[in-house]
Amino acid sequence: GVPASIIVNEYAPKMRRDPSYLDRNNFIVVDMNGNEIDSQSVDWYSSNPNFGVQQLAGDGNALGELKFLFPNAHDIYMHDTPTKNLFNDSVRAYSHGCVRVQNPREFASVLLGWDKQQVEDGLMDKSTHSVPLQVKVPVHLMYFTAWTDDQGRIQYYDDIYGRDAVLAKAFAYGTKTSDANVVAQGAVTGAQIQN
């Protein structure tokens, strides 16, 4: 499912320019009850859509074949990607805040306690399904714009989320940062397989 912010800010403008965009790219539009509706029958000018957009499973799915959900209020999760070439790029901010997993089958094997063949067998079923974890795994996402390299030198990176200015302001005024600035935390409770 596509988060509402992405529907409003990305897909609605595409649909206003090209009403067949979703249909051509393996998406469906659903009403609030999950029933499929005609993509051209909805109000693409609404800032508060009363419908959802889902990309069907398949080779072109933006989430790849596996998605790893964990509880958080930001629609952030870990997922595979069909654009694996992006892992070779030093700039890695191509997702909408989610975390792309470079080796999702290995990650699934570790999380689920399955061997490689069990993961392969799970992917043979072409339907989308959830697999709950037997044991919850804590998830802590960290965001750094400075890090030391192997020689102990500080390396600085772009602050793509604009958090350094907020942190600098907090330090300047001697105030405590709150947990509200944590991007996401929780526990992985299951993996979603998408073929």
XYZ file of N, CA, C and O in Angstrom, residues 22-118:
388
model
N -1.285 4.667 -13.385
C -1.368 3.573 -12.405
C -1.678 2.240 -13.076
O -1.080 1.214 -12.733
N -2.609 2.252 -14.005
C -2.989 1.014 -14.692
C -1.793 0.410 -15.434
O -1.597 -0.799 -15.418
N -1.010 1.244 -16.070
C 0.152 0.768 -16.838
C 1.283 0.262 -15.951
O 2.136 -0.502 -16.395
N 1.315 0.709 -14.696
C 2.433 0.376 -13.806
C 2.062 -0.597 -12.693
O 2.690 -0.615 -11.641
N 1.036 -1.407 -12.932
C 0.682 -2.510 -12.030
C 0.182 -2.052 -10.658
O 0.457 -2.682 -9.645
N -0.541 -0.915 -10.634
C -1.152 -0.422 -9.405
C -2.657 -0.639 -9.490
O -3.227 -0.673 -10.581
N -3.275 -0.740 -8.338
C -4.735 -0.727 -8.277
C -5.147 0.337 -7.268
O -4.373 0.716 -6.382
N -6.365 0.828 -7.420
C -6.943 1.784 -6.480
C -8.056 1.048 -5.744
O -8.833 0.315 -6.351
N -8.094 1.230 -4.432
C -9.094 0.539 -3.610
C -9.860 1.560 -2.776
O -9.318 2.602 -2.400
N -11.126 1.226 -2.483
C -11.902 2.086 -1.604
C -11.516 1.798 -0.156
O -10.629 0.993 0.115
N -12.181 2.460 0.766
C -11.826 2.324 2.190
C -12.093 0.925 2.735
O -11.592 0.570 3.791
N -12.848 0.103 2.003
C -13.102 -1.279 2.414
C -12.165 -2.263 1.720
O -12.312 -3.473 1.875
N -11.244 -1.754 0.909
C -10.294 -2.622 0.219
C -10.786 -3.164 -1.105
O -10.128 -4.007 -1.705
N -11.940 -2.682 -1.576
C -12.479 -3.134 -2.862
C -11.853 -2.330 -3.995
O -11.779 -1.101 -3.933
N -11.450 -3.029 -5.046
C -10.839 -2.351 -6.178
C -11.848 -1.452 -6.883
O -13.000 -1.821 -7.075
N -11.393 -0.235 -7.228
C -12.230 0.706 -7.952
C -11.447 1.225 -9.165
O -10.224 1.091 -9.229
N -12.155 1.809 -10.113
C -11.539 2.335 -11.325
C -10.643 3.516 -10.960
O -11.085 4.473 -10.323
N -9.389 3.472 -11.381
C -8.430 4.529 -11.043
C -8.838 5.888 -11.598
O -8.429 6.921 -11.071
N -9.639 5.885 -12.628
C -10.046 7.151 -13.239
C -11.351 7.685 -12.657
O -11.845 8.728 -13.088
N -11.881 6.985 -11.639
C -13.147 7.423 -11.044
C -12.943 8.195 -9.736
O -13.927 8.595 -9.121
N -11.707 8.408 -9.325
C -11.461 9.084 -8.048
C -11.033 10.536 -8.269
O -10.606 10.915 -9.362
N -11.136 11.331 -7.225
C -10.760 12.743 -7.266
C -9.265 12.881 -6.987
O -8.835 12.846 -5.843
N -8.471 13.035 -8.033
C -7.021 13.149 -7.904
C -6.593 14.541 -7.470
O -5.404 14.821 -7.342
N -7.551 15.422 -7.191
C -7.236 16.765 -6.694
C -7.433 16.871 -5.188
O -7.131 17.889 -4.592
N -7.925 15.829 -4.556
C -8.188 15.843 -3.122
C -6.883 15.824 -2.321
O -5.956 15.093 -2.648
N -6.840 16.637 -1.262
C -5.656 16.621 -0.391
C -5.824 15.614 0.740
O -4.920 15.400 1.531
N -7.016 14.992 0.826
C -7.289 13.985 1.845
C -8.019 12.826 1.159
O -9.237 12.709 1.258
N -7.275 11.960 0.465
C -7.934 10.921 -0.339
C -8.704 9.915 0.516
O -8.265 9.534 1.591
N -9.874 9.525 0.006
C -10.676 8.498 0.681
C -10.557 7.180 -0.078
O -11.517 6.446 -0.202
N -9.368 6.928 -0.592
C -9.079 5.701 -1.318
C -7.618 5.362 -1.077
O -6.860 6.176 -0.554
N -7.253 4.155 -1.432
C -5.862 3.735 -1.300
C -5.296 3.321 -2.639
O -6.045 3.040 -3.584
N -3.977 3.298 -2.718
C -3.290 2.844 -3.920
C -2.360 1.716 -3.501
O -1.634 1.827 -2.517
N -2.412 0.624 -4.250
C -1.557 -0.532 -3.971
C -0.831 -0.934 -5.236
O -1.420 -0.921 -6.317
N 0.438 -1.285 -5.085
C 1.158 -1.837 -6.222
C 1.133 -3.347 -6.086
O 1.484 -3.897 -5.038
N 0.701 -4.014 -7.144
C 0.597 -5.465 -7.111
C 1.981 -6.101 -7.082
O 2.967 -5.516 -7.539
N 2.037 -7.292 -6.548
C 3.298 -8.040 -6.504
C 3.768 -8.320 -7.924
O 2.979 -8.450 -8.845
N 5.061 -8.391 -8.073
C 5.638 -8.683 -9.380
C 7.048 -8.141 -9.474
O 7.540 -7.475 -8.562
N 7.693 -8.402 -10.596
C 9.090 -8.021 -10.759
C 9.331 -6.525 -10.632
O 10.389 -6.105 -10.199
N 8.386 -5.699 -11.025
C 8.587 -4.256 -10.985
C 8.157 -3.601 -9.694
O 8.225 -2.380 -9.560
N 7.702 -4.388 -8.701
C 7.231 -3.798 -7.456
C 8.360 -3.017 -6.791
O 9.471 -3.523 -6.638
N 8.077 -1.785 -6.391
C 9.093 -0.909 -5.803
C 9.677 -1.471 -4.510
O 10.772 -1.083 -4.099
N 8.962 -2.394 -3.864
C 9.443 -2.970 -2.607
C 10.174 -4.287 -2.820
O 10.574 -4.936 -1.858
N 10.348 -4.689 -4.064
C 11.038 -5.941 -4.346
C 10.206 -7.135 -3.934
O 8.979 -7.102 -3.965
N 10.874 -8.215 -3.500
C 10.136 -9.429 -3.150
C 9.854 -9.585 -1.666
O 9.029 -10.392 -1.286
N 10.521 -8.813 -0.815
C 10.331 -8.957 0.628
C 10.184 -7.596 1.306
O 10.888 -6.645 0.964
N 9.271 -7.534 2.258
C 9.075 -6.326 3.064
C 9.067 -6.756 4.522
O 8.434 -7.752 4.880
N 9.766 -6.005 5.368
C 9.887 -6.323 6.785
C 9.230 -5.201 7.588
O 9.721 -4.077 7.630
N 8.098 -5.530 8.207
C 7.327 -4.540 8.950
C 7.767 -4.494 10.406
O 8.111 -5.518 10.993
N 7.706 -3.309 10.994
C 7.888 -3.154 12.434
C 7.024 -1.979 12.867
O 6.788 -1.045 12.090
N 6.500 -2.015 14.099
C 5.554 -0.984 14.518
C 6.213 0.395 14.626
O 7.282 0.526 15.213
N 5.582 1.381 14.000
C 5.996 2.780 14.142
C 4.894 3.634 13.539
O 4.048 3.151 12.792
N 4.912 4.910 13.868
C 3.853 5.820 13.433
C 4.167 6.510 12.117
O 3.437 7.405 11.702
N 5.235 6.105 11.429
C 5.692 6.860 10.264
C 5.615 6.089 8.945
O 6.139 6.555 7.942
N 4.991 4.921 8.922
C 4.956 4.073 7.720
C 6.360 3.751 7.222
O 6.622 3.702 6.021
N 7.274 3.548 8.153
C 8.650 3.177 7.804
C 8.789 1.671 7.989
O 8.305 1.107 8.969
N 9.434 1.038 7.029
C 9.727 -0.390 7.137
C 10.973 -0.684 6.328
O 11.531 0.208 5.682
N 11.431 -1.898 6.390
C 12.585 -2.323 5.604
C 12.062 -3.133 4.427
O 11.081 -3.859 4.561
N 12.715 -2.995 3.267
C 12.240 -3.734 2.106
C 13.347 -3.951 1.090
O 14.354 -3.257 1.062
N 13.108 -4.913 0.248
C 13.950 -5.221 -0.902
C 13.762 -4.101 -1.935
O 12.968 -3.176 -1.725
N 14.444 -4.176 -3.041
C 14.276 -3.205 -4.112
C 14.610 -3.850 -5.452
O 15.513 -4.680 -5.518
N 13.897 -3.484 -6.511
C 14.276 -3.991 -7.833
C 15.470 -3.222 -8.404
O 16.081 -3.658 -9.363
N 15.820 -2.080 -7.818
C 16.934 -1.261 -8.311
C 18.172 -1.494 -7.449
O 18.665 -0.597 -6.780
N 18.665 -2.724 -7.485
C 19.807 -3.115 -6.646
C 21.085 -2.355 -6.998
O 21.978 -2.248 -6.178
N 21.146 -1.805 -8.206
C 22.319 -1.032 -8.594
C 22.525 0.183 -7.693
O 23.645 0.690 -7.570
N 21.475 0.669 -7.034
C 21.609 1.832 -6.162
C 22.472 1.551 -4.937
O 22.988 2.485 -4.320
N 22.668 0.280 -4.579
C 23.544 -0.046 -3.455
C 25.003 0.285 -3.762
O 25.820 0.394 -2.861
N 25.343 0.437 -5.039
C 26.702 0.796 -5.424
C 26.957 2.298 -5.331
O 28.096 2.738 -5.444
N 25.909 3.084 -5.142
C 26.018 4.535 -5.097
C 26.338 4.988 -3.672
O 25.806 4.440 -2.702
N 27.185 5.985 -3.536
C 27.513 6.485 -2.199
C 26.350 7.264 -1.601
O 26.219 7.358 -0.385
N 25.488 7.843 -2.425
C 24.273 8.496 -1.948
C 23.201 7.427 -1.869
O 22.934 6.733 -2.837
N 22.580 7.292 -0.683
C 21.647 6.180 -0.497
C 20.230 6.629 -0.174
O 19.404 5.829 0.226
N 19.920 7.904 -0.336
C 18.618 8.430 0.059
C 17.630 8.406 -1.104
O 17.136 9.424 -1.549
N 17.324 7.212 -1.590
C 16.410 7.086 -2.712
C 15.021 6.618 -2.286
O 14.120 6.584 -3.091
N 14.860 6.244 -1.047
C 13.587 5.741 -0.568
C 12.828 6.875 0.111
O 13.368 7.951 0.355
N 11.580 6.652 0.444
C 10.754 7.651 1.122
C 10.889 7.535 2.632
O 9.906 7.635 3.354
N 12.088 7.316 3.126
C 12.302 7.181 4.560
C 12.411 5.736 4.998
O 12.822 5.448 6.109
N 12.032 4.814 4.132
C 12.168 3.402 4.464
C 13.622 2.974 4.303
O 14.455 3.725 3.810
N 13.909 1.764 4.716
C 15.275 1.251 4.674
C 15.330 0.117 3.661
O 14.666 -0.907 3.830
N 16.092 0.313 2.611
C 16.263 -0.738 1.606
C 17.261 -1.758 2.133
O 18.312 -1.396 2.659
N 16.931 -3.028 1.969
C 17.766 -4.121 2.463
C 18.504 -4.724 1.279
O 17.886 -5.175 0.311
N 19.839 -4.744 1.376
C 20.648 -5.209 0.247
C 20.534 -6.713 0.019
O 20.512 -7.173 -1.107
N 20.462 -7.494 1.098
C 20.372 -8.956 0.991
C 19.127 -9.445 1.723
O 19.211 -10.062 2.789
N 17.934 -9.188 1.158
C 16.693 -9.479 1.883
C 16.448 -10.959 2.145
O 15.860 -11.307 3.168
N 16.893 -11.819 1.260
C 16.675 -13.257 1.504
C 17.505 -13.730 2.691
O 17.021 -14.503 3.521
N 18.746 -13.262 2.789
C 19.582 -13.613 3.943
C 18.991 -13.032 5.224
O 18.979 -13.692 6.267
N 18.507 -11.792 5.145
C 17.892 -11.138 6.300
C 16.654 -11.918 6.746
O 16.462 -12.164 7.950
N 15.825 -12.329 5.797
C 14.635 -13.124 6.120
C 15.032 -14.442 6.770
O 14.399 -14.886 7.732
N 16.080 -15.069 6.264
C 16.545 -16.336 6.822
C 16.930 -16.175 8.290
O 16.552 -16.985 9.139
N 17.658 -15.107 8.590
C 18.081 -14.859 9.975
C 16.882 -14.545 10.851
O 16.724 -15.109 11.944
N 16.003 -13.640 10.395
C 14.850 -13.241 11.212
C 13.881 -14.388 11.465
O 13.351 -14.529 12.559
N 13.638 -15.186 10.420
C 12.652 -16.256 10.546
C 13.227 -17.553 11.098
O 12.480 -18.453 11.465
N 14.565 -17.646 11.115
C 15.189 -18.889 11.549
C 15.036 -19.991 10.515
O 15.023 -21.171 10.850
N 14.897 -19.598 9.253
C 14.728 -20.544 8.161
C 16.057 -20.745 7.452
O 16.888 -19.843 7.403
N 16.221 -21.918 6.839
C 17.399 -22.096 5.993
C 17.103 -21.490 4.624
O 15.979 -21.078 4.323
N 18.136 -21.437 3.790
C 18.019 -20.796 2.477
C 16.896 -21.405 1.640
O 16.139 -20.689 0.982
N 16.762 -22.721 1.695
C 15.736 -23.394 0.892
C 14.327 -23.034 1.351
O 13.421 -22.871 0.536
N 14.125 -22.903 2.673
C 12.801 -22.514 3.169
C 12.407 -21.127 2.660
O 11.256 -20.896 2.301
